[in-house]
mmCIF file of C-alpha atoms in Angstrom:
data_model
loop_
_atom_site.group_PDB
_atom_site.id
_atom_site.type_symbol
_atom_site.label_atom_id
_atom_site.label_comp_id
_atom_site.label_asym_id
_atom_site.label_seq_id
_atom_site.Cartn_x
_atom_site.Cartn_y
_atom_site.Cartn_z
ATOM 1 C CA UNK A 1 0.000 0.000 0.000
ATOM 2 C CA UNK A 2 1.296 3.524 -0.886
ATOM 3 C CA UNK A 3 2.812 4.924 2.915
ATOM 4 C CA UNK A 4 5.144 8.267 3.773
ATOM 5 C CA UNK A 5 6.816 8.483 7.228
ATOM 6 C CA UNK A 6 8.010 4.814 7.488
ATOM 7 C CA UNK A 7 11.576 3.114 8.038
ATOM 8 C CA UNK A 8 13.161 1.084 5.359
ATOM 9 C CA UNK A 9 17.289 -0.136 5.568
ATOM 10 C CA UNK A 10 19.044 -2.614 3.888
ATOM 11 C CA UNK A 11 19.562 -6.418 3.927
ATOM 12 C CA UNK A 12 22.697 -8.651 3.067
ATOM 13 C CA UNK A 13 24.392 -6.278 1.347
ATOM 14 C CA UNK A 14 21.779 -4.150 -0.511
ATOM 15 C CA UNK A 15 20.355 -7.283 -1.983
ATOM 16 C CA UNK A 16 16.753 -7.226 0.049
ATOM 17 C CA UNK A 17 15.337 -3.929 1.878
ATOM 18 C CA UNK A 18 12.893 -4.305 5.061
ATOM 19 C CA UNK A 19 10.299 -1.763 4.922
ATOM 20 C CA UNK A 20 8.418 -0.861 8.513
ATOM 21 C CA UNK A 21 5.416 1.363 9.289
ATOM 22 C CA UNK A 22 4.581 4.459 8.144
ATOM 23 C CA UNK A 23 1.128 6.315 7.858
ATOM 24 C CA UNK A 24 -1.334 5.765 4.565
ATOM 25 C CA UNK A 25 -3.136 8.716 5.424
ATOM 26 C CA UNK A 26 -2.771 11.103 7.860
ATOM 27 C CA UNK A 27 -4.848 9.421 10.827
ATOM 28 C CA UNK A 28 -3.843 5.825 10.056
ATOM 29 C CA UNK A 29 -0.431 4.647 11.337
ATOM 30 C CA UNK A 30 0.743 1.252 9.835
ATOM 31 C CA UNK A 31 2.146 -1.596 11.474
ATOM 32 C CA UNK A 32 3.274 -4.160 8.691
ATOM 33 C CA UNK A 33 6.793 -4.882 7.586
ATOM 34 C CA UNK A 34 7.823 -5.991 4.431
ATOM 35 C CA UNK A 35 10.620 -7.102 2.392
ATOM 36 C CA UNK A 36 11.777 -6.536 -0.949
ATOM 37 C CA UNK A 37 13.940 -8.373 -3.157
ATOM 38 C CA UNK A 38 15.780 -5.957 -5.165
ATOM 39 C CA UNK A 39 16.895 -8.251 -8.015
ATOM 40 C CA UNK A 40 13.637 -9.512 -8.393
ATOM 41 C CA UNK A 41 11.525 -6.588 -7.576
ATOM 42 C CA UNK A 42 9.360 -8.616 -5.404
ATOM 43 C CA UNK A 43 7.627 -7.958 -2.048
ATOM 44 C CA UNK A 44 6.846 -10.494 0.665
ATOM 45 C CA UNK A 45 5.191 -9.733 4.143
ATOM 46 C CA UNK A 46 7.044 -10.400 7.103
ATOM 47 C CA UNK A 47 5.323 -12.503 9.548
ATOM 48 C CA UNK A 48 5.991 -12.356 13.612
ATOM 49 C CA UNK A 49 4.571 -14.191 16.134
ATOM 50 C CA UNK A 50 3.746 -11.022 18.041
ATOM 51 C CA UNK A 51 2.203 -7.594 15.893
ATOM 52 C CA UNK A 52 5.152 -4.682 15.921
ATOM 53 C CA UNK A 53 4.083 -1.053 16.991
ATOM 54 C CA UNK A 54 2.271 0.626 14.595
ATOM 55 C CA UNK A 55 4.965 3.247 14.291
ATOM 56 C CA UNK A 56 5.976 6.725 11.635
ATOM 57 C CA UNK A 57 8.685 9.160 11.759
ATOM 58 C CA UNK A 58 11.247 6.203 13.105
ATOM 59 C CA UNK A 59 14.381 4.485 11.612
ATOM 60 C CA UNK A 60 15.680 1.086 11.121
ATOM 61 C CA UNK A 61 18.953 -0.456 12.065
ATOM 62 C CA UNK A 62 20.910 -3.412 10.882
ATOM 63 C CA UNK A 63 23.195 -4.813 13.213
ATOM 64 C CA UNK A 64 25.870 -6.030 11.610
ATOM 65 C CA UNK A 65 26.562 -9.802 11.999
ATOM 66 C CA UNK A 66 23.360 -10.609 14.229
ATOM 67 C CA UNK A 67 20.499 -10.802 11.368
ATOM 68 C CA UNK A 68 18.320 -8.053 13.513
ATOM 69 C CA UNK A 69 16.891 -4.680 12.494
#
């Protein structure tokens, strides 16, 4: 879904980007993630076994050699 305000960084090495949050319209704050596969240009949902914040105006980490954002 089209969003503004929402988090995005990169994944081994450029090669996937994980998308968080953001607002679709000013009174709706999202709380999916996502990730895209840049060589394919494909997006999958991420799935967690508890919902994340619905969060906008925030940032996204990687930590380098843990596999967490």
């Amino acid at each position: 879904a089209p969003r503004v305000l929402h988090a995005v960084c990169q994944l081994d090495g450029g090669a996937r980007m994980l998308v968080h949050g953001g607002r679709s319209n000013p009174a709706t704050a999202l709380s999916d993630a996502f990730i895209l596969s840049c060589d394919r240009m494909e997006w999958a949902r991420c799935e967690f076994s508890k919902p994340l914040p619905a969060r906008f105006r925030h940032s996204l980490t990687l930590i380098p050699g843990t596999g967490l954002a």
